[in-house]
Structures are given as structure tokens and as C-alpha cells.
mmCIF file of N, CA, C and O in Angstrom:
data_model
loop_
_atom_site.group_PDB
_atom_site.id
_atom_site.type_symbol
_atom_site.label_atom_id
_atom_site.label_comp_id
_atom_site.label_asym_id
_atom_site.label_seq_id
_atom_site.Cartn_x
_atom_site.Cartn_y
_atom_site.Cartn_z
ATOM 1 N N ALA A 1 -8.768 1.162 2.285
ATOM 2 C CA ALA A 1 -7.897 2.319 2.417
ATOM 3 C C ALA A 1 -7.757 2.973 1.061
ATOM 4 O O ALA A 1 -7.761 2.295 0.049
ATOM 5 N N GLY A 2 -7.608 4.250 1.023
ATOM 6 C CA GLY A 2 -7.463 4.934 -0.249
ATOM 7 C C GLY A 2 -6.605 6.187 -0.145
ATOM 8 O O GLY A 2 -6.678 6.899 0.831
ATOM 9 N N VAL A 3 -5.778 6.414 -1.145
ATOM 10 C CA VAL A 3 -4.911 7.593 -1.219
ATOM 11 C C VAL A 3 -4.661 7.954 -2.672
ATOM 12 O O VAL A 3 -4.831 7.128 -3.550
ATOM 13 N N SER A 4 -4.239 9.159 -2.942
ATOM 14 C CA SER A 4 -3.734 9.562 -4.258
ATOM 15 C C SER A 4 -3.077 10.916 -4.152
ATOM 16 O O SER A 4 -3.570 11.791 -3.451
ATOM 17 N N GLN A 5 -1.967 11.090 -4.840
ATOM 18 C CA GLN A 5 -1.242 12.353 -4.904
ATOM 19 C C GLN A 5 -0.631 12.473 -6.289
ATOM 20 O O GLN A 5 -0.204 11.478 -6.865
ATOM 21 N N PRO A 6 -0.515 13.685 -6.816
ATOM 22 C CA PRO A 6 0.119 13.859 -8.127
ATOM 23 C C PRO A 6 1.646 13.830 -8.005
ATOM 24 O O PRO A 6 2.196 14.083 -6.945
ATOM 25 N N ASP A 7 2.318 13.526 -9.098
ATOM 26 C CA ASP A 7 3.774 13.563 -9.159
ATOM 27 C C ASP A 7 4.175 14.870 -9.822
ATOM 28 O O ASP A 7 3.641 15.214 -10.880
ATOM 29 N N PRO A 8 5.130 15.629 -9.242
ATOM 30 C CA PRO A 8 5.502 16.920 -9.817
ATOM 31 C C PRO A 8 6.069 16.833 -11.236
ATOM 32 O O PRO A 8 5.963 17.770 -12.008
ATOM 33 N N GLU A 9 6.698 15.707 -11.594
ATOM 34 C CA GLU A 9 7.245 15.540 -12.937
ATOM 35 C C GLU A 9 6.279 14.827 -13.879
ATOM 36 O O GLU A 9 6.645 14.439 -14.976
ATOM 37 N N SER A 10 5.066 14.584 -13.424
ATOM 38 C CA SER A 10 4.032 13.892 -14.196
ATOM 39 C C SER A 10 4.378 12.436 -14.505
ATOM 40 O O SER A 10 3.893 11.869 -15.479
ATOM 41 N N ASN A 11 5.252 11.825 -13.686
ATOM 42 C CA ASN A 11 5.523 10.390 -13.820
ATOM 43 C C ASN A 11 4.368 9.601 -13.217
ATOM 44 O O ASN A 11 3.639 10.111 -12.367
ATOM 45 N N SER A 12 4.227 8.359 -13.629
ATOM 46 C CA SER A 12 3.212 7.498 -13.028
ATOM 47 C C SER A 12 3.568 7.262 -11.562
ATOM 48 O O SER A 12 4.726 7.083 -11.213
ATOM 49 N N ILE A 13 2.550 7.275 -10.721
ATOM 50 C CA ILE A 13 2.721 7.041 -9.296
ATOM 51 C C ILE A 13 2.194 5.654 -8.964
ATOM 52 O O ILE A 13 1.146 5.240 -9.463
ATOM 53 N N TYR A 14 2.926 4.939 -8.108
ATOM 54 C CA TYR A 14 2.535 3.595 -7.679
ATOM 55 C C TYR A 14 2.418 3.557 -6.163
ATOM 56 O O TYR A 14 3.206 4.191 -5.464
ATOM 57 N N TYR A 15 1.441 2.786 -5.696
ATOM 58 C CA TYR A 15 1.197 2.626 -4.270
ATOM 59 C C TYR A 15 1.246 1.149 -3.902
ATOM 60 O O TYR A 15 0.874 0.291 -4.700
ATOM 61 N N ARG A 16 1.690 0.888 -2.661
ATOM 62 C CA ARG A 16 1.607 -0.459 -2.088
ATOM 63 C C ARG A 16 1.139 -0.301 -0.648
ATOM 64 O O ARG A 16 1.747 0.428 0.130
ATOM 65 N N PHE A 17 0.050 -0.984 -0.311
ATOM 66 C CA PHE A 17 -0.493 -0.960 1.039
ATOM 67 C C PHE A 17 0.112 -2.109 1.843
ATOM 68 O O PHE A 17 0.236 -3.224 1.328
ATOM 69 N N ILE A 18 0.468 -1.833 3.094
ATOM 70 C CA ILE A 18 1.074 -2.823 3.972
ATOM 71 C C ILE A 18 0.257 -2.892 5.255
ATOM 72 O O ILE A 18 -0.050 -1.852 5.852
ATOM 73 N N VAL A 19 -0.092 -4.099 5.673
ATOM 74 C CA VAL A 19 -0.859 -4.317 6.900
ATOM 75 C C VAL A 19 -0.006 -5.172 7.831
ATOM 76 O O VAL A 19 0.556 -6.189 7.418
ATOM 77 N N ARG A 20 0.081 -4.736 9.093
ATOM 78 C CA ARG A 20 0.839 -5.509 10.094
ATOM 79 C C ARG A 20 0.109 -5.433 11.426
ATOM 80 O O ARG A 20 -0.705 -4.541 11.647
ATOM 81 N N GLU A 21 0.422 -6.398 12.293
ATOM 82 C CA GLU A 21 -0.135 -6.337 13.642
ATOM 83 C C GLU A 21 0.341 -5.055 14.300
ATOM 84 O O GLU A 21 1.476 -4.618 14.080
ATOM 85 N N LYS A 22 -0.511 -4.439 15.083
ATOM 86 C CA LYS A 22 -0.180 -3.157 15.716
ATOM 87 C C LYS A 22 1.125 -3.266 16.496
ATOM 88 O O LYS A 22 1.290 -4.155 17.320
ATOM 89 N N GLY A 23 2.065 -2.398 16.179
ATOM 90 C CA GLY A 23 3.357 -2.370 16.859
ATOM 91 C C GLY A 23 4.361 -3.388 16.348
ATOM 92 O O GLY A 23 5.498 -3.414 16.816
ATOM 93 N N ALA A 24 3.981 -4.210 15.407
ATOM 94 C CA ALA A 24 4.872 -5.258 14.896
ATOM 95 C C ALA A 24 5.769 -4.714 13.793
ATOM 96 O O ALA A 24 5.500 -3.684 13.190
ATOM 97 N N ILE A 25 6.839 -5.436 13.523
ATOM 98 C CA ILE A 25 7.757 -5.078 12.451
ATOM 99 C C ILE A 25 7.410 -5.846 11.176
ATOM 100 O O ILE A 25 7.465 -5.307 10.084
ATOM 101 N N GLY A 26 7.060 -7.118 11.304
ATOM 102 C CA GLY A 26 6.766 -7.957 10.135
ATOM 103 C C GLY A 26 5.474 -7.570 9.444
ATOM 104 O O GLY A 26 4.613 -6.898 10.000
ATOM 105 N N ILE A 27 5.340 -7.998 8.217
ATOM 106 C CA ILE A 27 4.161 -7.710 7.399
ATOM 107 C C ILE A 27 3.189 -8.877 7.477
ATOM 108 O O ILE A 27 3.569 -10.019 7.269
ATOM 109 N N SER A 28 1.918 -8.575 7.778
ATOM 110 C CA SER A 28 0.883 -9.607 7.783
ATOM 111 C C SER A 28 0.375 -9.867 6.372
ATOM 112 O O SER A 28 0.169 -11.002 5.975
ATOM 113 N N THR A 29 0.144 -8.807 5.625
ATOM 114 C CA THR A 29 -0.262 -8.913 4.228
ATOM 115 C C THR A 29 0.036 -7.585 3.542
ATOM 116 O O THR A 29 0.208 -6.570 4.209
ATOM 117 N N GLN A 30 0.139 -7.606 2.234
ATOM 118 C CA GLN A 30 0.384 -6.381 1.483
ATOM 119 C C GLN A 30 -0.210 -6.489 0.089
ATOM 120 O O GLN A 30 -0.417 -7.579 -0.425
ATOM 121 N N SER A 31 -0.465 -5.341 -0.491
ATOM 122 C CA SER A 31 -0.958 -5.305 -1.862
ATOM 123 C C SER A 31 0.225 -5.381 -2.815
ATOM 124 O O SER A 31 1.363 -5.129 -2.416
ATOM 125 N N PRO A 32 -0.039 -5.678 -4.068
ATOM 126 C CA PRO A 32 1.018 -5.512 -5.078
ATOM 127 C C PRO A 32 1.201 -4.014 -5.330
ATOM 128 O O PRO A 32 0.374 -3.201 -4.915
ATOM 129 N N TRP A 33 2.289 -3.634 -6.005
ATOM 130 C CA TRP A 33 2.424 -2.245 -6.445
ATOM 131 C C TRP A 33 1.293 -1.973 -7.425
ATOM 132 O O TRP A 33 1.064 -2.755 -8.347
ATOM 133 N N MET A 34 0.559 -0.873 -7.208
ATOM 134 C CA MET A 34 -0.583 -0.535 -8.057
ATOM 135 C C MET A 34 -0.407 0.871 -8.586
ATOM 136 O O MET A 34 -0.033 1.782 -7.836
ATOM 137 N N VAL A 35 -0.683 1.063 -9.873
ATOM 138 C CA VAL A 35 -0.608 2.402 -10.450
ATOM 139 C C VAL A 35 -1.750 3.236 -9.878
ATOM 140 O O VAL A 35 -2.837 2.734 -9.607
ATOM 141 N N ALA A 36 -1.465 4.500 -9.630
ATOM 142 C CA ALA A 36 -2.461 5.397 -9.053
ATOM 143 C C ALA A 36 -3.680 5.500 -9.950
ATOM 144 O O ALA A 36 -3.570 5.539 -11.175
ATOM 145 N N SER A 37 -4.821 5.555 -9.339
ATOM 146 C CA SER A 37 -6.078 5.691 -10.063
ATOM 147 C C SER A 37 -6.197 7.098 -10.646
ATOM 148 O O SER A 37 -5.788 8.074 -10.020
ATOM 149 N N THR A 38 -6.758 7.194 -11.810
ATOM 150 C CA THR A 38 -6.992 8.505 -12.415
ATOM 151 C C THR A 38 -8.275 9.142 -11.887
ATOM 152 O O THR A 38 -8.543 10.305 -12.161
ATOM 153 N N SER A 39 -9.046 8.391 -11.086
ATOM 154 C CA SER A 39 -10.292 8.921 -10.535
ATOM 155 C C SER A 39 -10.068 9.726 -9.262
ATOM 156 O O SER A 39 -11.007 10.265 -8.704
ATOM 157 N N GLY A 40 -8.812 9.785 -8.783
ATOM 158 C CA GLY A 40 -8.514 10.592 -7.609
ATOM 159 C C GLY A 40 -8.310 9.816 -6.327
ATOM 160 O O GLY A 40 -7.910 10.376 -5.331
ATOM 161 N N SER A 41 -8.567 8.524 -6.310
ATOM 162 C CA SER A 41 -8.377 7.727 -5.104
ATOM 163 C C SER A 41 -7.933 6.322 -5.494
ATOM 164 O O SER A 41 -8.603 5.648 -6.263
ATOM 165 N N THR A 42 -6.785 5.914 -4.979
ATOM 166 C CA THR A 42 -6.287 4.562 -5.219
ATOM 167 C C THR A 42 -6.652 3.718 -4.006
ATOM 168 O O THR A 42 -6.310 4.074 -2.885
ATOM 169 N N THR A 43 -7.353 2.629 -4.228
ATOM 170 C CA THR A 43 -7.836 1.816 -3.110
ATOM 171 C C THR A 43 -7.404 0.365 -3.257
ATOM 172 O O THR A 43 -7.068 -0.096 -4.348
ATOM 173 N N TRP A 44 -7.419 -0.333 -2.136
ATOM 174 C CA TRP A 44 -7.127 -1.755 -2.096
ATOM 175 C C TRP A 44 -7.958 -2.353 -0.976
ATOM 176 O O TRP A 44 -8.061 -1.776 0.112
ATOM 177 N N THR A 45 -8.558 -3.483 -1.232
ATOM 178 C CA THR A 45 -9.324 -4.214 -0.227
ATOM 179 C C THR A 45 -8.530 -5.430 0.198
ATOM 180 O O THR A 45 -8.038 -6.181 -0.655
ATOM 181 N N ILE A 46 -8.388 -5.623 1.494
ATOM 182 C CA ILE A 46 -7.660 -6.785 2.004
ATOM 183 C C ILE A 46 -8.402 -8.046 1.574
ATOM 184 O O ILE A 46 -9.611 -8.164 1.787
ATOM 185 N N PRO A 47 -7.690 -9.004 0.961
ATOM 186 C CA PRO A 47 -8.351 -10.235 0.517
ATOM 187 C C PRO A 47 -8.935 -11.024 1.698
ATOM 188 O O PRO A 47 -8.385 -11.013 2.804
ATOM 189 N N ALA A 48 -10.045 -11.695 1.446
ATOM 190 C CA ALA A 48 -10.704 -12.481 2.490
ATOM 191 C C ALA A 48 -9.802 -13.578 3.039
ATOM 192 O O ALA A 48 -9.926 -13.962 4.205
ATOM 193 N N ASP A 49 -8.857 -14.083 2.224
ATOM 194 C CA ASP A 49 -7.985 -15.160 2.683
ATOM 195 C C ASP A 49 -6.663 -14.650 3.274
ATOM 196 O O ASP A 49 -5.751 -15.433 3.535
ATOM 197 N N ALA A 50 -6.563 -13.334 3.525
ATOM 198 C CA ALA A 50 -5.347 -12.789 4.147
ATOM 199 C C ALA A 50 -5.179 -13.397 5.544
ATOM 200 O O ALA A 50 -6.164 -13.620 6.249
ATOM 201 N N PRO A 51 -3.942 -13.675 5.948
ATOM 202 C CA PRO A 51 -3.709 -14.341 7.235
ATOM 203 C C PRO A 51 -3.824 -13.389 8.427
ATOM 204 O O PRO A 51 -2.857 -13.133 9.146
ATOM 205 N N LEU A 52 -5.030 -12.863 8.657
ATOM 206 C CA LEU A 52 -5.276 -11.967 9.772
ATOM 207 C C LEU A 52 -6.070 -12.700 10.852
ATOM 208 O O LEU A 52 -6.907 -13.542 10.543
ATOM 209 N N THR A 53 -5.799 -12.366 12.105
ATOM 210 C CA THR A 53 -6.438 -13.030 13.237
ATOM 211 C C THR A 53 -7.592 -12.176 13.761
ATOM 212 O O THR A 53 -7.376 -11.006 14.101
ATOM 213 N N PRO A 54 -8.808 -12.738 13.840
ATOM 214 C CA PRO A 54 -9.931 -11.979 14.396
ATOM 215 C C PRO A 54 -9.610 -11.508 15.816
ATOM 216 O O PRO A 54 -9.009 -12.233 16.613
ATOM 217 N N GLY A 55 -9.977 -10.269 16.124
ATOM 218 C CA GLY A 55 -9.747 -9.706 17.452
ATOM 219 C C GLY A 55 -8.379 -9.052 17.615
ATOM 220 O O GLY A 55 -8.144 -8.360 18.601
ATOM 221 N N GLN A 56 -7.483 -9.273 16.683
ATOM 222 C CA GLN A 56 -6.140 -8.678 16.726
ATOM 223 C C GLN A 56 -6.219 -7.255 16.163
ATOM 224 O O GLN A 56 -6.964 -7.007 15.220
ATOM 225 N N TYR A 57 -5.460 -6.353 16.733
ATOM 226 C CA TYR A 57 -5.387 -4.991 16.198
ATOM 227 C C TYR A 57 -4.316 -4.923 15.117
ATOM 228 O O TYR A 57 -3.226 -5.472 15.278
ATOM 229 N N TYR A 58 -4.645 -4.234 14.033
ATOM 230 C CA TYR A 58 -3.733 -4.077 12.908
ATOM 231 C C TYR A 58 -3.587 -2.598 12.575
ATOM 232 O O TYR A 58 -4.457 -1.789 12.905
ATOM 233 N N GLU A 59 -2.500 -2.268 11.923
ATOM 234 C CA GLU A 59 -2.295 -0.918 11.409
ATOM 235 C C GLU A 59 -1.873 -1.039 9.959
ATOM 236 O O GLU A 59 -1.379 -2.089 9.541
ATOM 237 N N TRP A 60 -2.098 0.015 9.199
ATOM 238 C CA TRP A 60 -1.706 -0.026 7.795
ATOM 239 C C TRP A 60 -0.890 1.206 7.453
ATOM 240 O O TRP A 60 -1.018 2.255 8.069
ATOM 241 N N THR A 61 -0.025 1.025 6.507
ATOM 242 C CA THR A 61 0.767 2.114 5.954
ATOM 243 C C THR A 61 0.732 1.970 4.436
ATOM 244 O O THR A 61 0.307 0.940 3.909
ATOM 245 N N VAL A 62 1.178 2.991 3.775
ATOM 246 C CA VAL A 62 1.254 2.933 2.317
ATOM 247 C C VAL A 62 2.634 3.409 1.891
ATOM 248 O O VAL A 62 3.183 4.344 2.461
ATOM 249 N N GLN A 63 3.204 2.711 0.937
ATOM 250 C CA GLN A 63 4.458 3.130 0.323
ATOM 251 C C GLN A 63 4.109 3.737 -1.030
ATOM 252 O O GLN A 63 3.204 3.271 -1.716
ATOM 253 N N VAL A 64 4.833 4.776 -1.403
ATOM 254 C CA VAL A 64 4.577 5.480 -2.645
ATOM 255 C C VAL A 64 5.892 5.645 -3.402
ATOM 256 O O VAL A 64 6.919 5.936 -2.805
ATOM 257 N N THR A 65 5.830 5.435 -4.700
ATOM 258 C CA THR A 65 7.001 5.644 -5.536
ATOM 259 C C THR A 65 6.534 6.065 -6.925
ATOM 260 O O THR A 65 5.352 5.941 -7.248
ATOM 261 N N ASP A 66 7.467 6.562 -7.712
ATOM 262 C CA ASP A 66 7.103 6.855 -9.097
ATOM 263 C C ASP A 66 7.705 5.784 -9.990
ATOM 264 O O ASP A 66 8.418 4.899 -9.529
ATOM 265 N N CYS A 67 7.401 5.842 -11.259
ATOM 266 C CA CYS A 67 7.845 4.777 -12.179
ATOM 267 C C CYS A 67 9.370 4.712 -12.287
ATOM 268 O O CYS A 67 9.922 3.654 -12.538
ATOM 269 N N ILE A 68 10.052 5.830 -12.070
ATOM 270 C CA ILE A 68 11.505 5.819 -12.144
ATOM 271 C C ILE A 68 12.095 5.027 -10.978
ATOM 272 O O ILE A 68 12.949 4.160 -11.159
ATOM 273 N N ALA A 69 11.630 5.287 -9.775
ATOM 274 C CA ALA A 69 12.121 4.565 -8.597
ATOM 275 C C ALA A 69 11.672 3.104 -8.637
ATOM 276 O O ALA A 69 12.415 2.219 -8.241
ATOM 277 N N LEU A 70 10.455 2.835 -9.111
ATOM 278 C CA LEU A 70 9.942 1.467 -9.161
ATOM 279 C C LEU A 70 10.786 0.595 -10.090
ATOM 280 O O LEU A 70 10.980 -0.583 -9.840
ATOM 281 N N ALA A 71 11.341 1.169 -11.122
ATOM 282 C CA ALA A 71 12.161 0.416 -12.062
ATOM 283 C C ALA A 71 13.410 -0.135 -11.386
ATOM 284 O O ALA A 71 13.959 -1.146 -11.819
ATOM 285 N N SER A 72 13.836 0.470 -10.286
ATOM 286 C CA SER A 72 15.030 -0.005 -9.591
ATOM 287 C C SER A 72 14.709 -0.902 -8.407
ATOM 288 O O SER A 72 15.606 -1.381 -7.738
ATOM 289 N N VAL A 73 13.411 -1.120 -8.124
ATOM 290 C CA VAL A 73 13.001 -1.956 -6.978
ATOM 291 C C VAL A 73 13.106 -3.417 -7.340
ATOM 292 O O VAL A 73 12.849 -3.848 -8.385
#
């Protein structure tokens, strides 16, 4: 998965990818907070040892924050 957006105040942008079973509330696996790539696309690959079940449907979302908000997380 990959995303990137600029921050209007030029603060550093951080992303966290979240993977869960389709329709579920709990998190199956997630990335750490990652600073946005300067190449235009921030990506994360799900680790091979992530606790995902073959044949199960999953969905992913991304959380975005800037360095000011991240400091309070």
C-alpha cells in the first residue's frame, strides 16, 4: 500500500497502516508510525510473519498525522 500528501504548514507527516479482517474492529497487524517519503509515495509491506489467515479477507486503512499531533500520541 502506498500514500503521500503534503502538510499545509510544512510539518513532517507520519503514516501508520492498519490491517484487519474485513468488517472487524480489532487490528490484525499494523505498521509503526513512518515519516512520509520524500519520493512521493510512502509504502509498507506486511511482514511475512504477520498473523494473517490464508483465505481470509482483509481490509486496510491508513492513519495520518503531523509531527505536532504525533508528539501527543
